[in-house]
Short mmCIF file of N, CA, C and O in Angstrom, two decimals:
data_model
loop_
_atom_site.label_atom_id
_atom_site.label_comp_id
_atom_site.label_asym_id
_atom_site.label_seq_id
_atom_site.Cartn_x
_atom_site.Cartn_y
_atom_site.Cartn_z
N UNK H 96 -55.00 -227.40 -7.96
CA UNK H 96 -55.33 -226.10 -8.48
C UNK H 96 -54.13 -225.58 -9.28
O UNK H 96 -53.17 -225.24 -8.59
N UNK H 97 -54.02 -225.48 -10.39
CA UNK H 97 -53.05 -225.01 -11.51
C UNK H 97 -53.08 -223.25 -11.20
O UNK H 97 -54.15 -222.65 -11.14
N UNK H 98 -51.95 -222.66 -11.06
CA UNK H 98 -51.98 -221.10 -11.10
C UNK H 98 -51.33 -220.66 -12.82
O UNK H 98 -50.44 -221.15 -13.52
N UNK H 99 -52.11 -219.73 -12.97
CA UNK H 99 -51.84 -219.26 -14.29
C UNK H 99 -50.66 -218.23 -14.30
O UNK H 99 -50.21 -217.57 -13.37
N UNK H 100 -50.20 -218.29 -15.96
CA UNK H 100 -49.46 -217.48 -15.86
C UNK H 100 -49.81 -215.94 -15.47
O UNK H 100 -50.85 -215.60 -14.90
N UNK H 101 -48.53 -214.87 -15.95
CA UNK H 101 -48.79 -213.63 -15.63
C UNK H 101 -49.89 -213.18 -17.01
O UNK H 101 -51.06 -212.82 -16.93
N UNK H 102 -49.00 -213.36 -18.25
CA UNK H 102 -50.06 -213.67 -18.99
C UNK H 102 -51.26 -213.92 -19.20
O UNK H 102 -52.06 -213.18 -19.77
N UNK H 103 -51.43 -214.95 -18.77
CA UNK H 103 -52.94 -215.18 -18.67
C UNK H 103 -53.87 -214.65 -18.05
O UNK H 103 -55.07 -214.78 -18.29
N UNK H 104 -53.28 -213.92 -17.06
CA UNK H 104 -53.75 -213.03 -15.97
C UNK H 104 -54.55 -211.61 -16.49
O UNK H 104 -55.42 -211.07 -15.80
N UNK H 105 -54.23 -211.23 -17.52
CA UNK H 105 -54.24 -210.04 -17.97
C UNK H 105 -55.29 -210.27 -18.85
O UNK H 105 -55.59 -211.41 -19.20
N UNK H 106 -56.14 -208.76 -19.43
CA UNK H 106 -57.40 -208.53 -20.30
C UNK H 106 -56.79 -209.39 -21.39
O UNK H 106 -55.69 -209.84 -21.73
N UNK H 107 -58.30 -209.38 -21.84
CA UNK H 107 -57.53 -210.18 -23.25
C UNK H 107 -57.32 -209.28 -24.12
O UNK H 107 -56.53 -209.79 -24.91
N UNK H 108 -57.60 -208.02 -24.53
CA UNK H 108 -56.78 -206.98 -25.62
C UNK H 108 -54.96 -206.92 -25.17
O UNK H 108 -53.96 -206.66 -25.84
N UNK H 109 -55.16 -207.29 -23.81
CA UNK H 109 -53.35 -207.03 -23.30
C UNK H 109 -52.62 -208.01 -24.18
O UNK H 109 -51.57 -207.83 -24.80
N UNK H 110 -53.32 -209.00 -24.12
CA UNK H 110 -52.34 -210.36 -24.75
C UNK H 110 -52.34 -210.94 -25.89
O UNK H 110 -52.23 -212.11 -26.27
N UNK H 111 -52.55 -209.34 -26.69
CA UNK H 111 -52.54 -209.80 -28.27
C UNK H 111 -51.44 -209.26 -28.86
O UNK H 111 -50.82 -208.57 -28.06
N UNK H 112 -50.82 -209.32 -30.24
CA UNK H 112 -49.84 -208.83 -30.66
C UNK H 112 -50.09 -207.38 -31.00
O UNK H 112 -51.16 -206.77 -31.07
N UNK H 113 -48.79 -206.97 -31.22
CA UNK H 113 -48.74 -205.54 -31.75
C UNK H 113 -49.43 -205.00 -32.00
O UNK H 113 -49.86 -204.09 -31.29
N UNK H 114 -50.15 -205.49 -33.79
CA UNK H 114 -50.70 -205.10 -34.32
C UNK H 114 -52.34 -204.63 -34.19
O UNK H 114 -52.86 -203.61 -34.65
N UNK H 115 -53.08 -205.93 -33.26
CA UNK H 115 -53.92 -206.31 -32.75
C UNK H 115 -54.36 -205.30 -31.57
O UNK H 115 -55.45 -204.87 -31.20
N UNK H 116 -52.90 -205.09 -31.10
CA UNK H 116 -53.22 -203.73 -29.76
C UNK H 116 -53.11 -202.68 -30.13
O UNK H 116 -53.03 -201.76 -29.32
N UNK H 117 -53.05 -202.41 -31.97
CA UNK H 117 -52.76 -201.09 -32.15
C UNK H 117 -54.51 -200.99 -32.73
O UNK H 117 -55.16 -199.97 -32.49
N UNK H 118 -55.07 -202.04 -33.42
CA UNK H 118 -56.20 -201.81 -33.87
C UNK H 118 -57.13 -201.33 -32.47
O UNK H 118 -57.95 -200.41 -32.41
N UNK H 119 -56.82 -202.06 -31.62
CA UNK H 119 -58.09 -201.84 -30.43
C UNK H 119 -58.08 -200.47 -30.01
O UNK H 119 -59.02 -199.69 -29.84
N UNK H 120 -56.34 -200.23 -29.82
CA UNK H 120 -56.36 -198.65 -29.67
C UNK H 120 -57.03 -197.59 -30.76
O UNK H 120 -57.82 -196.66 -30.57
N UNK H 121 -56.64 -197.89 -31.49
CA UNK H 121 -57.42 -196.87 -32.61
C UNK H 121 -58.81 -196.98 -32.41
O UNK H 121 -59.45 -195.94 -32.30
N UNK H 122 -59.52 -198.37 -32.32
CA UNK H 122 -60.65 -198.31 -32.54
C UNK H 122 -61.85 -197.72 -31.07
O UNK H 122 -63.03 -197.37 -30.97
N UNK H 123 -60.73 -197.88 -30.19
CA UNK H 123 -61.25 -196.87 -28.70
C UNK H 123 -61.41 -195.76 -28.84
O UNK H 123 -62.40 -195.06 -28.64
N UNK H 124 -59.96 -195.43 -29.39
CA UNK H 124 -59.77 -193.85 -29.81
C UNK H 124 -61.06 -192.92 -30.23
O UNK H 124 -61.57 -191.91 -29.75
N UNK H 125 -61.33 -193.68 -31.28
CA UNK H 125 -62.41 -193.23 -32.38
C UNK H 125 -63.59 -193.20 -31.77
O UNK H 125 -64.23 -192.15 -31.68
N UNK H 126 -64.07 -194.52 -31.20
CA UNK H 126 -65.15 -195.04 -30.71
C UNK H 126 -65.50 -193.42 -29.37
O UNK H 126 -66.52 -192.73 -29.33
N UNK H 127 -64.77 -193.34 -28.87
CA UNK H 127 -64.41 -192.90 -27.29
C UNK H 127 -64.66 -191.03 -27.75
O UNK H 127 -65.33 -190.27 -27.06
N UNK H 128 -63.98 -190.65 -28.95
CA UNK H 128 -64.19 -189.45 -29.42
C UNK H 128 -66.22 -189.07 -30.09
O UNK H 128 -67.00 -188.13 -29.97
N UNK H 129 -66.25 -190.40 -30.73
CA UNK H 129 -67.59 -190.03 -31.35
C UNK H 129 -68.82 -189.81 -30.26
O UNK H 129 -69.69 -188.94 -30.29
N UNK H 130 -68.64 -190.80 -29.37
CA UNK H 130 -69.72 -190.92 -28.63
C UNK H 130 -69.64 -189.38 -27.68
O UNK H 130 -70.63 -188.68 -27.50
N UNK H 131 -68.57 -189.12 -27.26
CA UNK H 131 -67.81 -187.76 -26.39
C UNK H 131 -68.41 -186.65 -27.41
O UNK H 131 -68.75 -185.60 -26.87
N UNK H 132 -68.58 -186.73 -28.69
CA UNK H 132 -68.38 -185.51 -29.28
C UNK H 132 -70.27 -185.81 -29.32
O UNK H 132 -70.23 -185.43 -30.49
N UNK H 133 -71.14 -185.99 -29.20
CA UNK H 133 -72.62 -185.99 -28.97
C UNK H 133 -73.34 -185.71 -27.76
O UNK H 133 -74.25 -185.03 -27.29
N UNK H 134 -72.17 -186.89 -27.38
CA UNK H 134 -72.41 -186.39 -25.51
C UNK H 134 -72.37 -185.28 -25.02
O UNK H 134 -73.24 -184.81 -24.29
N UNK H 135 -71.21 -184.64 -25.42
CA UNK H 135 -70.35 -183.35 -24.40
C UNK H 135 -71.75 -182.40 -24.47
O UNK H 135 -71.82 -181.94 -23.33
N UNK H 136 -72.78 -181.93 -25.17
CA UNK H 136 -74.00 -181.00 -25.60
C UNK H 136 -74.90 -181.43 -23.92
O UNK H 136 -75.47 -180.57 -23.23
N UNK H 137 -74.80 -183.03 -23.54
CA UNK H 137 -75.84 -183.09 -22.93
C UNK H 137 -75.88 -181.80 -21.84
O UNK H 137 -74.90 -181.15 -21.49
N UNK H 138 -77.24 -181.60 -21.41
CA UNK H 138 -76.63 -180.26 -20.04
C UNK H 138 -76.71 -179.10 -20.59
O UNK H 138 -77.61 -178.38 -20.15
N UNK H 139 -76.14 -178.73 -21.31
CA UNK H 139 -75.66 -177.72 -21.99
C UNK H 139 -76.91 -176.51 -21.84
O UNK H 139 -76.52 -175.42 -21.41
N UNK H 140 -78.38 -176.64 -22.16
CA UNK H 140 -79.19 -176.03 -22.08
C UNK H 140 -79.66 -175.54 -20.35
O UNK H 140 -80.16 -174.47 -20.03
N UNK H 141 -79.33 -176.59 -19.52
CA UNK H 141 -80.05 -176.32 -18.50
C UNK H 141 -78.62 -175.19 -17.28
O UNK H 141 -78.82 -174.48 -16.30
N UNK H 142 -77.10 -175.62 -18.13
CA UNK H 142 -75.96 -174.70 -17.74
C UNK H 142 -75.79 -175.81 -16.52
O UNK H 142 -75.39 -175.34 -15.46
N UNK H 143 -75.97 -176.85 -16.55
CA UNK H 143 -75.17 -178.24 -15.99
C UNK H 143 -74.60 -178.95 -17.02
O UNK H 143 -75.24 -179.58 -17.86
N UNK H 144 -73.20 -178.85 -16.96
CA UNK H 144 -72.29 -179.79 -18.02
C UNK H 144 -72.07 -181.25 -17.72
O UNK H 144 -70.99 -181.84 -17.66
N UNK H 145 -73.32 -181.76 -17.54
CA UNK H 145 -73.14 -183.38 -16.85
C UNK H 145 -72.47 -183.64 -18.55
O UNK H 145 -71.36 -184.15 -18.63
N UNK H 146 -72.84 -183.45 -19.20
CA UNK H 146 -72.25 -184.61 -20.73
C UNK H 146 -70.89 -183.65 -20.81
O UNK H 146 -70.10 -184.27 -21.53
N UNK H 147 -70.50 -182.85 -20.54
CA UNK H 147 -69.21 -182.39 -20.78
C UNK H 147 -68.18 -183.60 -19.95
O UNK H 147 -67.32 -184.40 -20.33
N UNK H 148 -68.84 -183.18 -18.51
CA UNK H 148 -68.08 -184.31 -17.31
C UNK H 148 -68.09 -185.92 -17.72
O UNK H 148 -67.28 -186.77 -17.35
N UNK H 149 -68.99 -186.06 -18.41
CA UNK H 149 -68.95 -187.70 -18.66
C UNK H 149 -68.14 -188.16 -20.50
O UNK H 149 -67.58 -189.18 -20.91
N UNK H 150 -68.43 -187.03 -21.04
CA UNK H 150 -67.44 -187.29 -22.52
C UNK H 150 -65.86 -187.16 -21.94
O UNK H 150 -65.06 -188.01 -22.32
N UNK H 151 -65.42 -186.14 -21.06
CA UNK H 151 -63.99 -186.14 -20.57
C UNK H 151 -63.75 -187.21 -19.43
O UNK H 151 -62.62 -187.43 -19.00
N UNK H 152 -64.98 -187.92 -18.92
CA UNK H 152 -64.54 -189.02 -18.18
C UNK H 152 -64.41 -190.45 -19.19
O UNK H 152 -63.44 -191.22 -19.21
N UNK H 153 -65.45 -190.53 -19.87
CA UNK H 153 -65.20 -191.61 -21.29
C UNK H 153 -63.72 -191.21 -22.31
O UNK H 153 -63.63 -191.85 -23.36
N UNK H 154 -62.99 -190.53 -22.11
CA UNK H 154 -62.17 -189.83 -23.45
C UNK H 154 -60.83 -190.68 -22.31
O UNK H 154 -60.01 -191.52 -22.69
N UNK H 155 -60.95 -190.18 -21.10
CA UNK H 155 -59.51 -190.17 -19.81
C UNK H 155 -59.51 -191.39 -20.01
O UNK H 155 -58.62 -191.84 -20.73
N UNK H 156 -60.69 -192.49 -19.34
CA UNK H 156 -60.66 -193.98 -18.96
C UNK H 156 -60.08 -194.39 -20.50
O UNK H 156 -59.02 -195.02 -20.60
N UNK H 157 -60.86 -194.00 -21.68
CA UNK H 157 -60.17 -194.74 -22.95
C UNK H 157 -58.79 -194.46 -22.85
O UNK H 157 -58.17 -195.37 -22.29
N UNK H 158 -58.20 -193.63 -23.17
CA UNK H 158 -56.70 -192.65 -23.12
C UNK H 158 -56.20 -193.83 -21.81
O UNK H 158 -55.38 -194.67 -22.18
N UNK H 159 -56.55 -193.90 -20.68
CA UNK H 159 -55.59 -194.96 -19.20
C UNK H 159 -55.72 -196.37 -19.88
O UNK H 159 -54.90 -197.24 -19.61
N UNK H 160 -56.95 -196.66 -20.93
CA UNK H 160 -56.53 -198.46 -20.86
C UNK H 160 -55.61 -198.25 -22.40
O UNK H 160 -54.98 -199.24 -22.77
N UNK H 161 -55.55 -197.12 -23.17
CA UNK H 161 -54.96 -197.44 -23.93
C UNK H 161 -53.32 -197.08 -23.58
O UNK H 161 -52.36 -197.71 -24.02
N UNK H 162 -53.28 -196.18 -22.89
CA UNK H 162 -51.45 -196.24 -22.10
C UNK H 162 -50.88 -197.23 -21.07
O UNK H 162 -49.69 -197.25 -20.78
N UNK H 163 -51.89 -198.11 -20.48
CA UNK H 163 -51.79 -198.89 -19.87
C UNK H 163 -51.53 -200.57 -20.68
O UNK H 163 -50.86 -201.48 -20.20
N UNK H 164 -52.15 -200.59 -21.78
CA UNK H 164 -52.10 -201.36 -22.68
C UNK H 164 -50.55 -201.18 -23.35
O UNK H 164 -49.69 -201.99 -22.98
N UNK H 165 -50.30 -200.44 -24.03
CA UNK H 165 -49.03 -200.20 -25.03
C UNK H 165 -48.42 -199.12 -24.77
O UNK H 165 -47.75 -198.83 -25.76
N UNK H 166 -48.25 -198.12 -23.69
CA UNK H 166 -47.22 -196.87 -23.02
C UNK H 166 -47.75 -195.88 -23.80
O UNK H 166 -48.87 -195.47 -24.09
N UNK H 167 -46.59 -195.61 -24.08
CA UNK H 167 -46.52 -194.27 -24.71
C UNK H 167 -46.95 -194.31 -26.19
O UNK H 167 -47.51 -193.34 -26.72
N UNK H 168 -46.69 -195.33 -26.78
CA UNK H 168 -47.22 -195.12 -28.49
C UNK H 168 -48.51 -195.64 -28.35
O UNK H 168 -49.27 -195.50 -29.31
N UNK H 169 -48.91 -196.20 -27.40
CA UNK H 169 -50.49 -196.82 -27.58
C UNK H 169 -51.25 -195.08 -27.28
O UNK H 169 -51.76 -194.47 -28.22
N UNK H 170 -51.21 -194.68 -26.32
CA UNK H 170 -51.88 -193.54 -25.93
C UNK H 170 -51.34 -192.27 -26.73
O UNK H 170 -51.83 -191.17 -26.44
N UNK H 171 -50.23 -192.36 -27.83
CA UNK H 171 -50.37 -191.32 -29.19
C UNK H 171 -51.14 -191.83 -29.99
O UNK H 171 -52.07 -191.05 -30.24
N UNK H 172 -51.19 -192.66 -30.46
CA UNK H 172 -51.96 -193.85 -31.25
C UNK H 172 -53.24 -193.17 -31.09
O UNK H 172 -53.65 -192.46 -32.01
N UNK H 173 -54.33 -193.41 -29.36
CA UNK H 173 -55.39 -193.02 -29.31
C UNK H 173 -55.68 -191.58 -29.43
O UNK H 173 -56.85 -191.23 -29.61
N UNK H 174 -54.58 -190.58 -29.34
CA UNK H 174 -54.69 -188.83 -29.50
C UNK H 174 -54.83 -188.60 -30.55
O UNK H 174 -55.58 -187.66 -30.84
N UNK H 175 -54.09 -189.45 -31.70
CA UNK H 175 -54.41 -188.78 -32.98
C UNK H 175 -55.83 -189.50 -33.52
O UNK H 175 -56.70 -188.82 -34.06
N UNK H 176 -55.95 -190.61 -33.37
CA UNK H 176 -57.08 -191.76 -33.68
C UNK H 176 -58.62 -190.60 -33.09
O UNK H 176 -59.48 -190.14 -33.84
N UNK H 177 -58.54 -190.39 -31.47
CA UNK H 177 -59.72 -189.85 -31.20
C UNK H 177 -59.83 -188.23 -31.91
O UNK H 177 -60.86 -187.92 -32.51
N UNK H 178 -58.61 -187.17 -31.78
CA UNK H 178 -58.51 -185.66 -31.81
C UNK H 178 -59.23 -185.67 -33.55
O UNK H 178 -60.20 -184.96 -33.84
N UNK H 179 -58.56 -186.55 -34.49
CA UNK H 179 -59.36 -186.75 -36.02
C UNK H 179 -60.43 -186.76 -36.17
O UNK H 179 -61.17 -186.15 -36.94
N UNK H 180 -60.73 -188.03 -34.79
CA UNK H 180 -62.40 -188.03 -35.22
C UNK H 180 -63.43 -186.95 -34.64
O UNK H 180 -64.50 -186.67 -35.19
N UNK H 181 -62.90 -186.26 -33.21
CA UNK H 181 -63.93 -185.48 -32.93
C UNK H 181 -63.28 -183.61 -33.53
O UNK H 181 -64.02 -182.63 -33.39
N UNK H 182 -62.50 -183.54 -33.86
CA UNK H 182 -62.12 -182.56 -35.12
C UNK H 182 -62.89 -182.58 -36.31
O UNK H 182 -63.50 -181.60 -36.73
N UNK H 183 -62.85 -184.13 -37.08
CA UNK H 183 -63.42 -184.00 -38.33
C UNK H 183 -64.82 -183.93 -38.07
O UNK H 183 -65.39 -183.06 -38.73
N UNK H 184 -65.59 -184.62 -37.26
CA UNK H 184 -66.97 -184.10 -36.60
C UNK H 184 -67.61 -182.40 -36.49
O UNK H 184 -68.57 -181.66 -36.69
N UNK H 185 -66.54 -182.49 -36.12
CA UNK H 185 -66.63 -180.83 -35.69
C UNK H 185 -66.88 -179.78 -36.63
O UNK H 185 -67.63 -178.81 -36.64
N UNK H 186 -65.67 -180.45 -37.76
CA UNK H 186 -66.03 -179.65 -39.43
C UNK H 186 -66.91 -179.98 -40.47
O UNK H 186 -66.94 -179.43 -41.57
N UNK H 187 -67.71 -181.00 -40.05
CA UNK H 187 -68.76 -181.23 -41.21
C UNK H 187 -69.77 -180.47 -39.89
O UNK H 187 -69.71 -179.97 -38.77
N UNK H 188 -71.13 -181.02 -41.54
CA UNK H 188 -72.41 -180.22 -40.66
C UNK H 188 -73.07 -181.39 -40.42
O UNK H 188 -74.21 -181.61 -40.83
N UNK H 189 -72.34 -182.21 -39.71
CA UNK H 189 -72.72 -183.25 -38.84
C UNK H 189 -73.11 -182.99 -37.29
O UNK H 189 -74.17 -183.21 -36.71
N UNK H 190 -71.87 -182.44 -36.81
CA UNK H 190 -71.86 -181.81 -35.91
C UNK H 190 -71.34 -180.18 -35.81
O UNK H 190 -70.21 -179.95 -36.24
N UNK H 191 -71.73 -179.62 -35.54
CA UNK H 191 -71.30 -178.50 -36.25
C UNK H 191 -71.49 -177.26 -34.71
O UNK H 191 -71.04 -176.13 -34.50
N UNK H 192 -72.20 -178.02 -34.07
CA UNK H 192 -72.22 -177.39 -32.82
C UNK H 192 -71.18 -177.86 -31.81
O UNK H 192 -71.18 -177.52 -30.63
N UNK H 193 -70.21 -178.73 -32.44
CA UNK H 193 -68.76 -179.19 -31.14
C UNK H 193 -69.04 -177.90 -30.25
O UNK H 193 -69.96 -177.11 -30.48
N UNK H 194 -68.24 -177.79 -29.32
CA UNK H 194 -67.85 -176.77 -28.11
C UNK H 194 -66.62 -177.23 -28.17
O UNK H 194 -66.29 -178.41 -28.20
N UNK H 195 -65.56 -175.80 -28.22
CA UNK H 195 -64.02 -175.52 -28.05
C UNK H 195 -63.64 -176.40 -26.81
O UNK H 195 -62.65 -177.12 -26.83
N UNK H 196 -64.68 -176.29 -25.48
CA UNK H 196 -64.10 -177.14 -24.64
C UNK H 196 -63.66 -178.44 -24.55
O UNK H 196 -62.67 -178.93 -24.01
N UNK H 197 -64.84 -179.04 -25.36
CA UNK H 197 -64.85 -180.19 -25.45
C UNK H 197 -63.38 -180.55 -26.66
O UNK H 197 -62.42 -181.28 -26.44
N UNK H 198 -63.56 -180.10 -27.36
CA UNK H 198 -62.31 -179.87 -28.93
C UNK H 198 -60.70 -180.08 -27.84
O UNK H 198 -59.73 -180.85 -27.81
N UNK H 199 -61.13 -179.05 -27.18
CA UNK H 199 -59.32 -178.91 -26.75
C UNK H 199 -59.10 -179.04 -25.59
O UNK H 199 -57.98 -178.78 -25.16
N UNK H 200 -60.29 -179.54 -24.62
CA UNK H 200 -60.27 -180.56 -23.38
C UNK H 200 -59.67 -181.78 -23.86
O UNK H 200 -58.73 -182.43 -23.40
N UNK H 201 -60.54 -181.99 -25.04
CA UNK H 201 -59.99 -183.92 -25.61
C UNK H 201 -58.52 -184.27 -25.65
O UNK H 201 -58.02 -185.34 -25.31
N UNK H 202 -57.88 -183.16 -26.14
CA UNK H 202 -56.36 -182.67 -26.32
C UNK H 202 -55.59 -183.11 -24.97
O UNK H 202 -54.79 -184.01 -24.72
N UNK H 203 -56.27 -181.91 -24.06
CA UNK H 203 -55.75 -181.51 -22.83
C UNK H 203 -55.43 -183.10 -21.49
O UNK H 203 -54.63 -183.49 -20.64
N UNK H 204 -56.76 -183.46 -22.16
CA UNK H 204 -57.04 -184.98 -20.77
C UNK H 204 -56.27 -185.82 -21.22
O UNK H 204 -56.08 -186.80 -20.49
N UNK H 205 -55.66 -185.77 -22.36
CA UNK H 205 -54.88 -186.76 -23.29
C UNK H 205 -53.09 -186.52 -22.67
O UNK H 205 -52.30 -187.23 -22.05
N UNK H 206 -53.07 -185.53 -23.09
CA UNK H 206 -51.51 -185.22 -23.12
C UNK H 206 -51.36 -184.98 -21.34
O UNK H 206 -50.22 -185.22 -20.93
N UNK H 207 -52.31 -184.57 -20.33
CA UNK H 207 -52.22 -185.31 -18.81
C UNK H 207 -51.92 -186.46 -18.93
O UNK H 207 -50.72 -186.57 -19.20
N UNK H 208 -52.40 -187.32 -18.87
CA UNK H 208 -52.25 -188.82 -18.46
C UNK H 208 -51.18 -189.19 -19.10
O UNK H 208 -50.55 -190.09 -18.57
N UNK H 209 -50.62 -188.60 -20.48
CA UNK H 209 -49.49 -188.71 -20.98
C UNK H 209 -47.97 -188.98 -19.92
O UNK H 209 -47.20 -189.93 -19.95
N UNK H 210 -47.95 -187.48 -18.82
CA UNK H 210 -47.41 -187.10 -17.99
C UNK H 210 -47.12 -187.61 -16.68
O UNK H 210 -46.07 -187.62 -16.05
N UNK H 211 -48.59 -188.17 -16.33
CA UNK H 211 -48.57 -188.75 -14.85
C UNK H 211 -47.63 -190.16 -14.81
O UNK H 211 -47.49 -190.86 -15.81
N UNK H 212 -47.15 -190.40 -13.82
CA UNK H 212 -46.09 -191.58 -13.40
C UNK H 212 -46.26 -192.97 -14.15
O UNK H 212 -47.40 -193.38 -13.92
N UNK H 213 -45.47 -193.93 -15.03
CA UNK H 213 -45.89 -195.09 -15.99
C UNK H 213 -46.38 -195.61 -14.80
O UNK H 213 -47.44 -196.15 -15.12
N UNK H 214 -46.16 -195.81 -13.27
CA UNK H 214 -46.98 -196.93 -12.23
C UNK H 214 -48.13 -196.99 -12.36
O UNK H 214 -48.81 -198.00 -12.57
N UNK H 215 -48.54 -195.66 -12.20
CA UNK H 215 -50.62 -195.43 -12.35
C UNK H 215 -51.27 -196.49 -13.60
O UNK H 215 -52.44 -196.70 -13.93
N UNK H 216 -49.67 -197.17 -14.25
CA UNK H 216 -50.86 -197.42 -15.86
C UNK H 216 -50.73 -198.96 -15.76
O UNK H 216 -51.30 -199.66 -16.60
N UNK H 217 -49.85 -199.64 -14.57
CA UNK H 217 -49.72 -200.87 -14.76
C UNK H 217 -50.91 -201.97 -13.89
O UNK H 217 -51.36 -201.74 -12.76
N UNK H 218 -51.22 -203.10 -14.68
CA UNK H 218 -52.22 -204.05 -14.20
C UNK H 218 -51.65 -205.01 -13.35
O UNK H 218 -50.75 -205.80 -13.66
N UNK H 219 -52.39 -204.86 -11.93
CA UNK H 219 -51.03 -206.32 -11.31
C UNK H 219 -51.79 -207.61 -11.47
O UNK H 219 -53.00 -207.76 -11.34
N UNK H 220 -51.06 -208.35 -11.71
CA UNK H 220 -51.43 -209.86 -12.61
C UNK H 220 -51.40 -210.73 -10.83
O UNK H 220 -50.93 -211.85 -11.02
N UNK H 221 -51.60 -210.62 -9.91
CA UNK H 221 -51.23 -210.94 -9.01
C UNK H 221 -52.71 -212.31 -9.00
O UNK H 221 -53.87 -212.03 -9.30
N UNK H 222 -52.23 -213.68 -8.59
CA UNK H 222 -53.26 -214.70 -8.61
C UNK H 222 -53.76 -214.49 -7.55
O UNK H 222 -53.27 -214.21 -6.46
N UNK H 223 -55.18 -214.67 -8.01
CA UNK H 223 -56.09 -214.59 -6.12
C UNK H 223 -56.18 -215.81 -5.80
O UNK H 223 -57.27 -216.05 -5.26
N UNK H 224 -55.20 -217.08 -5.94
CA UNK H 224 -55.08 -218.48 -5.26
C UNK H 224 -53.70 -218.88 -4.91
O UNK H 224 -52.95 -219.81 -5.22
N UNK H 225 -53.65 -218.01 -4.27
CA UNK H 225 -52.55 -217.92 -3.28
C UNK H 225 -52.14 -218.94 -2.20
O UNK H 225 -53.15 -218.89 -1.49
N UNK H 226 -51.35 -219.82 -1.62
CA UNK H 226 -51.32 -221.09 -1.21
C UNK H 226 -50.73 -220.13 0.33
O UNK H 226 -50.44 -220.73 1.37
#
């Protein structure tokens, strides 16, 4: 039984270069804001914010694999990448009904996780064939 490296151990967006982990971040970013900025409405009529709770739970998890991925510049990377896209959403008459919460929650859940301890963000590569 061959044990792998630590490397190998890890997602495969972890074990790409720089550049490669900066595209994925951006493209979470974005991805993670658009879908959040349609979502956040769900509820909204009945005065249950289930799509508020689930766009700021989709926005956090993107924001943890992207600080967990590349630290601190990966998870600025995804603040400005997502805050653009569900901002510029916000100003066309695309969407035009954003909610402030949602606008400057996206902000808010961002620059948290910013804060909390670098341990919370690390993957343990630990082999489950352990002798």
């Amino acid at each position: 039984m061959t044990v792998k490296s630590t490397t190998e151990l890890r997602p495969w967006s972890y074990r790409q270069n720089a550049l490669v982990k900066s595209l994925i971040t951006i493209a979470a970013g974005v991805a993670s804001a658009f879908v959040g900025t349609f979502a956040h409405r769900m509820g909204a009529e009945l005065n249950i914010p289930y799509g508020l709770v689930l766009a700021f739970l989709l926005i956090g998890l993107s924001t943890w694999c992207a600080r967990s991925r590349m630290g601190a510049v990966g998870l600025a990377l995804h603040l400005i990448a997502s805050s653009l896209t569900a901002w510029g959403m916000a100003l066309t008459t695309t969407s035009q009904h954003a909610g402030y919460i949602w606008l400057y929650g996206l902000i808010l859940v961002q620059v948290v996780l910013l804060i909390l301890p670098a341990r919370w963000f690390v993957i343990p590569t630990h082999s489950e064939s352990r002798a």
